[in-house]
Amino acid sequence: MGEDIKKKIAQAATELGKNYSRQGIFEVSVGQKLPKRSEIIDIVNEIRRVVFPGFFGDENTAYVELESFAGSTLAIIYEKLFKQIRVALLYDKKDENTDADIKNIEDKAEAYALDFIENLPRIQELILKDVEAELAGDPAAGSKEEVIFCYPGLFAIFVYRIAHELYKQGIPYIPRIMSEYAHGKTGIDINPGANIGEYFFIDHGTGIVIGETTTIGNNVKIYQGVTLGALSTMKGQQLSGVKRHPTIEDNVVIYANTTILGGETVVGENSVVAGNSFITASIPANTRVSMHKPELKLRERK
Amino acid sequence: MGEDIKKKIAQAATELGKNYSRQGIFEVSVGQKLPKRSEIIDIVNEIRRVVFPGFFGDENTAYVELESFAGSTLAIIYEKLFKQIRVALLYDKKDENTDADIKNIEDKAEAYALDFIENLPRIQELILKDVEAELAGDPAAGSKEEVIFCYPGLFAIFVYRIAHELYKQGIPYIPRIMSEYAHGKTGIDINPGANIGEYFFIDHGTGIVIGETTTIGNNVKIYQGVTLGALSTMKGQQLSGVKRHPTIEDNVVIYANTTILGGETVVGENSVVAGNSFITASIPANTRVSMHKPELKLRERK
Amino acid sequence: MGEDIKKKIAQAATELGKNYSRQGIFEVSVGQKLPKRSEIIDIVNEIRRVVFPGFFGDENTAYVELESFAGSTLAIIYEKLFKQIRVALLYDKKDENTDADIKNIEDKAEAYALDFIENLPRIQELILKDVEAELAGDPAAGSKEEVIFCYPGLFAIFVYRIAHELYKQGIPYIPRIMSEYAHGKTGIDINPGANIGEYFFIDHGTGIVIGETTTIGNNVKIYQGVTLGALSTMKGQQLSGVKRHPTIEDNVVIYANTTILGGETVVGENSVVAGNSFITASIPANTRVSMHKPELKLRERK
């Protein structure tokens, strides 16, 4: 490398250094680290292995005793999860760094991780109900195996159910890293804060957005491109924590590319919303909603 | 790890074990395995290497004789494909497990894999026509190389053409695993059951859904967010196999974010459908379709 | 492998060989290679490490001196980038292959790579402003760290700002490989040719398309599913280089799933465009735009 090149690289490094020092986020003290995205993705994958044994790992489930497979995999999940929760909590409480503070944070991390493990059988039951809903609702689905293996909707729901559990505990960073991992793989963006009932069904799914304060009942079906969003976000951070996304009651179906906005908007139970609708006010229960037959303009093409 | 933690992990494992045993899908007998997703993705990538030599592998095509490169790569593809088809067929026929059954299934797997290899040159010709269509149709495309390297539309079509071939043979799991791999990478969801003609063009592509019983003619162009879907899926599995997605004839262009629904909906040849349209009835040939100029409401913002 | 199988594989290889020889793109002379996608993705990731130290690498930034970390990482980026630019330029100029031509191309590659390094601190400043815009604009964002770690919108903008720099230099292949890498991971498709101002904000993002000749001012916010596209692409390659995508002025907000088309369409400064709009003509400054309240048809569901 020529001297001139070396010099210019050094100059650029100095400039970057100045940019770094203007940003608090790049000043990290010894012992402080950010959670590790790749470790968190590993945790999601280990949980998937134990929720669906035989589907995603190398183990041949014909030869292993499933309960002992579950035990050893749960121990791995516990360890990894405890470490990442600990890191996330320590990073978030930069100013609490006495030995007592750290001990306190470590105790919390242990309790959160263990709580998650204890809840996993219940979460698995929910996810297996989602599998049933996917199979029952999609004429193109060949079997539960196909749903588990291939369906992006199921994967997004699976990750949501895990991330939501950690979100409820108030753990920073990790739930969102998980949900954005699923978003990246599926195009389905479910904020971990949303509350979603049993037998949730998503088909195709690309472009779906379900906001942080959305509530969804049991047995709801949602298709690609559906947004359950906020009416306006002009106030930015001032809206943090405010209910700004819709409520969808039991047994509702929302077809493709429909947008439903607003924290006071409720779609009543058993209603069916046609594709391409734009809804900013509540819909009563037991209603079929569609846009007035869209007038098309047809001209001969010469 | 503390005794308390160990005990709680063991309890959770027992609970998971109970959940497993309530589900037939987790009971696998010796010799039965599910197909392996990572192997199937490998097969897609090997096929891509042989269809586009020099583009995706490490081989320097200036130094290798291309026909012999093709021969050795095809042998790898045959072996891998045969194994996965065998596994998929055996898994699907859990009850046919006499030696004669297994021999019969293995013969079928061999025949299917070989049939695929024999058809690959024909499939490659189709894909090279799709490359031409992408280059001709997109003003931003710089060259065929850029299309092959970068265009998600081309990747989705490539995987569709392969998966469709295996779908026609009636192979379970594998076609859908392939198409969902492409869906995950591109946001383009083409069911392997769809019938698509020559010179197919997709631009941008995110959010496109092409349902299982869709028929598309030659020389058709489709943009991002287009759904070719079913009118209603309320009957779920009862609709399996029924024609429920539209027919798009030759030389049709469908611009971004348009939704076309229904098994009896036909868009006639040479027609052009404007963006954002919602269509649930047939369109004659040689027609330009658009929504009536959408009335916009403009207010001054103070 | 049976003789019959070997023979059929050999036949298929011969057929593939014939297809190859009909395509100029598979004829590569010694010394010519295509750029390597995996190397280009590596370059993007190395740049991300140096722009956000401590976030994506294994280094513990509490123990390293950040300026020297920047220096050594920049040296790696320079080397990798120089090599890929060299390969891309050589491939593109297949006919310029005298020693003088090659020397000339190598000098250019060196100059382009060095120019990029010199500009990186300025690009980093832009990206850090985008981080601020993301945090300020999204009520669900918890911190700058969460934005940098998780937000697909920020990732897409980051890759755009890098790819745009290389696009401006006229480097073939590499900018588009980068932007399609981001598109694949996020569903956000920003052509590297677009011109985008400071403090750009994208939320959720799946399905966004920003065309090659789009101009976007400062402080603009765009939500999922927004297309800034061309009115018609029927003329294909004839439109190459023509301004065919809209202009969005400063402080504009465009809500979800809106489509804005045409090279002469200008959305004036401070305007807010509601979700689901379809716009093909200019909008004055300081305007709130929405579709006329879409009439919904409600029927009781029995």
Short mmCIF file of N, CA and C in Angstrom, two decimals, chain B residues 182-255:
data_model
loop_
_atom_site.label_atom_id
_atom_site.label_comp_id
_atom_site.label_asym_id
_atom_site.label_seq_id
_atom_site.Cartn_x
_atom_site.Cartn_y
_atom_site.Cartn_z
N ALA B 182 -37.41 -18.89 -1.59
CA ALA B 182 -37.40 -17.71 -2.48
C ALA B 182 -38.26 -16.58 -1.91
N HIS B 183 -39.43 -16.94 -1.37
CA HIS B 183 -40.32 -15.95 -0.75
C HIS B 183 -39.58 -15.19 0.36
N GLY B 184 -38.87 -15.94 1.21
CA GLY B 184 -38.14 -15.33 2.31
C GLY B 184 -37.05 -14.39 1.82
N LYS B 185 -36.39 -14.75 0.73
CA LYS B 185 -35.29 -13.93 0.23
C LYS B 185 -35.78 -12.73 -0.57
N THR B 186 -36.95 -12.82 -1.18
CA THR B 186 -37.37 -11.79 -2.13
C THR B 186 -38.69 -11.11 -1.79
N GLY B 187 -39.49 -11.68 -0.88
CA GLY B 187 -40.83 -11.15 -0.66
C GLY B 187 -41.81 -11.50 -1.77
N ILE B 188 -41.39 -12.35 -2.71
CA ILE B 188 -42.24 -12.75 -3.83
C ILE B 188 -42.70 -14.18 -3.58
N ASP B 189 -44.03 -14.37 -3.51
CA ASP B 189 -44.60 -15.65 -3.10
C ASP B 189 -45.34 -16.28 -4.29
N ILE B 190 -44.61 -17.11 -5.04
CA ILE B 190 -45.23 -17.81 -6.18
C ILE B 190 -45.46 -19.24 -5.76
N ASN B 191 -46.71 -19.65 -5.66
CA ASN B 191 -46.98 -21.05 -5.32
C ASN B 191 -46.48 -21.96 -6.44
N PRO B 192 -45.79 -23.06 -6.10
CA PRO B 192 -45.24 -23.92 -7.16
C PRO B 192 -46.31 -24.52 -8.07
N GLY B 193 -47.56 -24.48 -7.67
CA GLY B 193 -48.63 -25.02 -8.50
C GLY B 193 -49.04 -24.11 -9.65
N ALA B 194 -48.72 -22.82 -9.58
CA ALA B 194 -49.13 -21.89 -10.64
C ALA B 194 -48.56 -22.31 -11.99
N ASN B 195 -49.28 -21.98 -13.07
CA ASN B 195 -48.79 -22.25 -14.43
C ASN B 195 -48.40 -20.93 -15.08
N ILE B 196 -47.13 -20.77 -15.40
CA ILE B 196 -46.62 -19.49 -15.89
C ILE B 196 -45.89 -19.69 -17.22
N GLY B 197 -46.24 -18.89 -18.22
CA GLY B 197 -45.67 -19.01 -19.57
C GLY B 197 -44.25 -18.47 -19.69
N GLU B 198 -43.83 -18.25 -20.93
CA GLU B 198 -42.46 -17.80 -21.21
C GLU B 198 -42.30 -16.29 -21.05
N TYR B 199 -41.06 -15.86 -20.94
CA TYR B 199 -40.71 -14.43 -20.86
C TYR B 199 -41.51 -13.72 -19.77
N PHE B 200 -41.47 -14.27 -18.58
CA PHE B 200 -42.18 -13.68 -17.44
C PHE B 200 -41.28 -12.61 -16.82
N PHE B 201 -41.87 -11.47 -16.48
CA PHE B 201 -41.12 -10.33 -15.96
C PHE B 201 -41.70 -9.88 -14.63
N ILE B 202 -40.85 -9.75 -13.63
CA ILE B 202 -41.25 -9.20 -12.33
C ILE B 202 -40.31 -8.06 -12.00
N ASP B 203 -40.83 -6.89 -11.64
CA ASP B 203 -39.94 -5.82 -11.20
C ASP B 203 -40.17 -5.52 -9.70
N HIS B 204 -39.07 -5.27 -9.00
CA HIS B 204 -39.08 -4.98 -7.55
C HIS B 204 -39.63 -6.20 -6.79
N GLY B 205 -40.90 -6.45 -6.95
CA GLY B 205 -41.43 -7.75 -6.56
C GLY B 205 -41.93 -7.91 -5.13
N THR B 206 -41.43 -7.14 -4.17
CA THR B 206 -41.85 -7.36 -2.78
C THR B 206 -43.37 -7.34 -2.66
N GLY B 207 -43.94 -8.32 -2.00
CA GLY B 207 -45.37 -8.36 -1.75
C GLY B 207 -46.18 -9.08 -2.81
N ILE B 208 -45.57 -9.49 -3.91
CA ILE B 208 -46.31 -10.24 -4.94
C ILE B 208 -46.76 -11.59 -4.38
N VAL B 209 -48.04 -11.93 -4.63
CA VAL B 209 -48.57 -13.25 -4.27
C VAL B 209 -49.24 -13.84 -5.51
N ILE B 210 -48.80 -15.01 -5.93
CA ILE B 210 -49.39 -15.71 -7.07
C ILE B 210 -49.86 -17.07 -6.57
N GLY B 211 -51.20 -17.23 -6.52
CA GLY B 211 -51.78 -18.40 -5.88
C GLY B 211 -51.63 -19.70 -6.67
N GLU B 212 -51.96 -20.79 -6.00
CA GLU B 212 -51.68 -22.14 -6.49
C GLU B 212 -52.33 -22.46 -7.84
N THR B 213 -53.55 -21.94 -8.08
CA THR B 213 -54.26 -22.32 -9.31
C THR B 213 -54.29 -21.18 -10.33
N THR B 214 -53.34 -20.24 -10.21
CA THR B 214 -53.21 -19.14 -11.18
C THR B 214 -52.67 -19.67 -12.51
N THR B 215 -53.17 -19.11 -13.63
CA THR B 215 -52.59 -19.38 -14.94
C THR B 215 -52.12 -18.06 -15.55
N ILE B 216 -50.88 -18.02 -16.00
CA ILE B 216 -50.29 -16.81 -16.59
C ILE B 216 -49.73 -17.18 -17.96
N GLY B 217 -50.07 -16.38 -18.99
CA GLY B 217 -49.61 -16.66 -20.35
C GLY B 217 -48.16 -16.24 -20.59
N ASN B 218 -47.82 -16.04 -21.87
CA ASN B 218 -46.47 -15.62 -22.24
C ASN B 218 -46.35 -14.11 -22.16
N ASN B 219 -45.12 -13.64 -21.85
CA ASN B 219 -44.79 -12.24 -22.02
C ASN B 219 -45.59 -11.33 -21.09
N VAL B 220 -45.81 -11.77 -19.88
CA VAL B 220 -46.59 -11.02 -18.89
C VAL B 220 -45.63 -10.29 -17.95
N LYS B 221 -46.02 -9.06 -17.57
CA LYS B 221 -45.21 -8.25 -16.64
C LYS B 221 -46.00 -7.94 -15.38
N ILE B 222 -45.37 -8.15 -14.25
CA ILE B 222 -46.04 -7.92 -12.96
C ILE B 222 -45.12 -7.13 -12.04
N TYR B 223 -45.69 -6.13 -11.36
CA TYR B 223 -44.90 -5.27 -10.47
C TYR B 223 -45.18 -5.57 -8.99
N GLN B 224 -44.42 -4.89 -8.14
CA GLN B 224 -44.47 -5.13 -6.68
C GLN B 224 -45.89 -5.03 -6.12
N GLY B 225 -46.18 -5.86 -5.14
CA GLY B 225 -47.43 -5.76 -4.40
C GLY B 225 -48.66 -6.30 -5.11
N VAL B 226 -48.48 -6.93 -6.27
CA VAL B 226 -49.64 -7.48 -6.99
C VAL B 226 -50.05 -8.82 -6.36
N THR B 227 -51.36 -8.94 -6.04
CA THR B 227 -51.89 -10.22 -5.58
C THR B 227 -52.76 -10.84 -6.67
N LEU B 228 -52.47 -12.08 -7.04
CA LEU B 228 -53.37 -12.88 -7.87
C LEU B 228 -53.91 -13.95 -6.93
N GLY B 229 -55.09 -13.65 -6.35
CA GLY B 229 -55.53 -14.44 -5.21
C GLY B 229 -56.93 -15.02 -5.34
N ALA B 230 -57.39 -15.60 -4.23
CA ALA B 230 -58.73 -16.20 -4.16
C ALA B 230 -59.72 -15.17 -3.63
N LEU B 231 -60.99 -15.26 -4.03
CA LEU B 231 -62.01 -14.33 -3.54
C LEU B 231 -62.30 -14.54 -2.08
N SER B 232 -62.40 -15.77 -1.68
CA SER B 232 -62.68 -16.08 -0.28
C SER B 232 -62.05 -17.42 0.02
N THR B 233 -61.55 -17.55 1.23
CA THR B 233 -60.99 -18.85 1.60
C THR B 233 -61.70 -19.37 2.83
N MET B 234 -62.95 -18.89 3.02
CA MET B 234 -63.68 -19.26 4.23
C MET B 234 -63.87 -20.77 4.34
N LYS B 235 -63.92 -21.45 3.22
CA LYS B 235 -64.16 -22.89 3.29
C LYS B 235 -62.88 -23.69 3.54
N GLY B 236 -61.75 -23.01 3.61
CA GLY B 236 -60.48 -23.64 3.98
C GLY B 236 -60.18 -24.88 3.16
N GLN B 237 -59.88 -25.98 3.83
CA GLN B 237 -59.43 -27.21 3.17
C GLN B 237 -60.44 -27.75 2.16
N GLN B 238 -61.74 -27.38 2.27
CA GLN B 238 -62.71 -27.86 1.28
C GLN B 238 -62.41 -27.34 -0.12
N LEU B 239 -61.65 -26.24 -0.21
CA LEU B 239 -61.34 -25.65 -1.51
C LEU B 239 -60.08 -26.25 -2.13
N SER B 240 -59.44 -27.17 -1.43
CA SER B 240 -58.20 -27.76 -1.93
C SER B 240 -58.41 -28.34 -3.33
N GLY B 241 -57.59 -27.89 -4.28
CA GLY B 241 -57.68 -28.41 -5.65
C GLY B 241 -58.62 -27.64 -6.56
N VAL B 242 -59.53 -26.85 -6.00
CA VAL B 242 -60.48 -26.08 -6.82
C VAL B 242 -59.77 -24.88 -7.46
N LYS B 243 -60.07 -24.56 -8.72
CA LYS B 243 -59.50 -23.35 -9.39
C LYS B 243 -60.08 -22.11 -8.71
N ARG B 244 -59.25 -21.39 -7.98
CA ARG B 244 -59.75 -20.25 -7.20
C ARG B 244 -58.93 -18.97 -7.43
N HIS B 245 -57.93 -19.07 -8.31
CA HIS B 245 -57.08 -17.90 -8.61
C HIS B 245 -57.22 -17.53 -10.09
N PRO B 246 -56.92 -16.28 -10.47
CA PRO B 246 -57.23 -15.78 -11.82
C PRO B 246 -56.40 -16.39 -12.95
N THR B 247 -56.83 -16.06 -14.16
CA THR B 247 -56.11 -16.39 -15.39
C THR B 247 -55.68 -15.09 -16.05
N ILE B 248 -54.39 -15.00 -16.37
CA ILE B 248 -53.84 -13.79 -17.00
C ILE B 248 -53.32 -14.22 -18.37
N GLU B 249 -53.89 -13.64 -19.42
CA GLU B 249 -53.50 -14.08 -20.77
C GLU B 249 -52.22 -13.40 -21.27
N ASP B 250 -51.82 -13.74 -22.50
CA ASP B 250 -50.54 -13.26 -23.04
C ASP B 250 -50.42 -11.73 -23.07
N ASN B 251 -49.21 -11.25 -22.91
CA ASN B 251 -48.85 -9.83 -23.11
C ASN B 251 -49.57 -8.86 -22.17
N VAL B 252 -50.00 -9.32 -21.04
CA VAL B 252 -50.67 -8.44 -20.07
C VAL B 252 -49.62 -7.77 -19.17
N VAL B 253 -49.87 -6.49 -18.82
CA VAL B 253 -49.02 -5.78 -17.85
C VAL B 253 -49.89 -5.44 -16.63
N ILE B 254 -49.42 -5.76 -15.43
CA ILE B 254 -50.16 -5.43 -14.20
C ILE B 254 -49.25 -4.59 -13.32
N TYR B 255 -49.61 -3.29 -13.17
CA TYR B 255 -48.75 -2.38 -12.41
C TYR B 255 -48.93 -2.58 -10.89
#
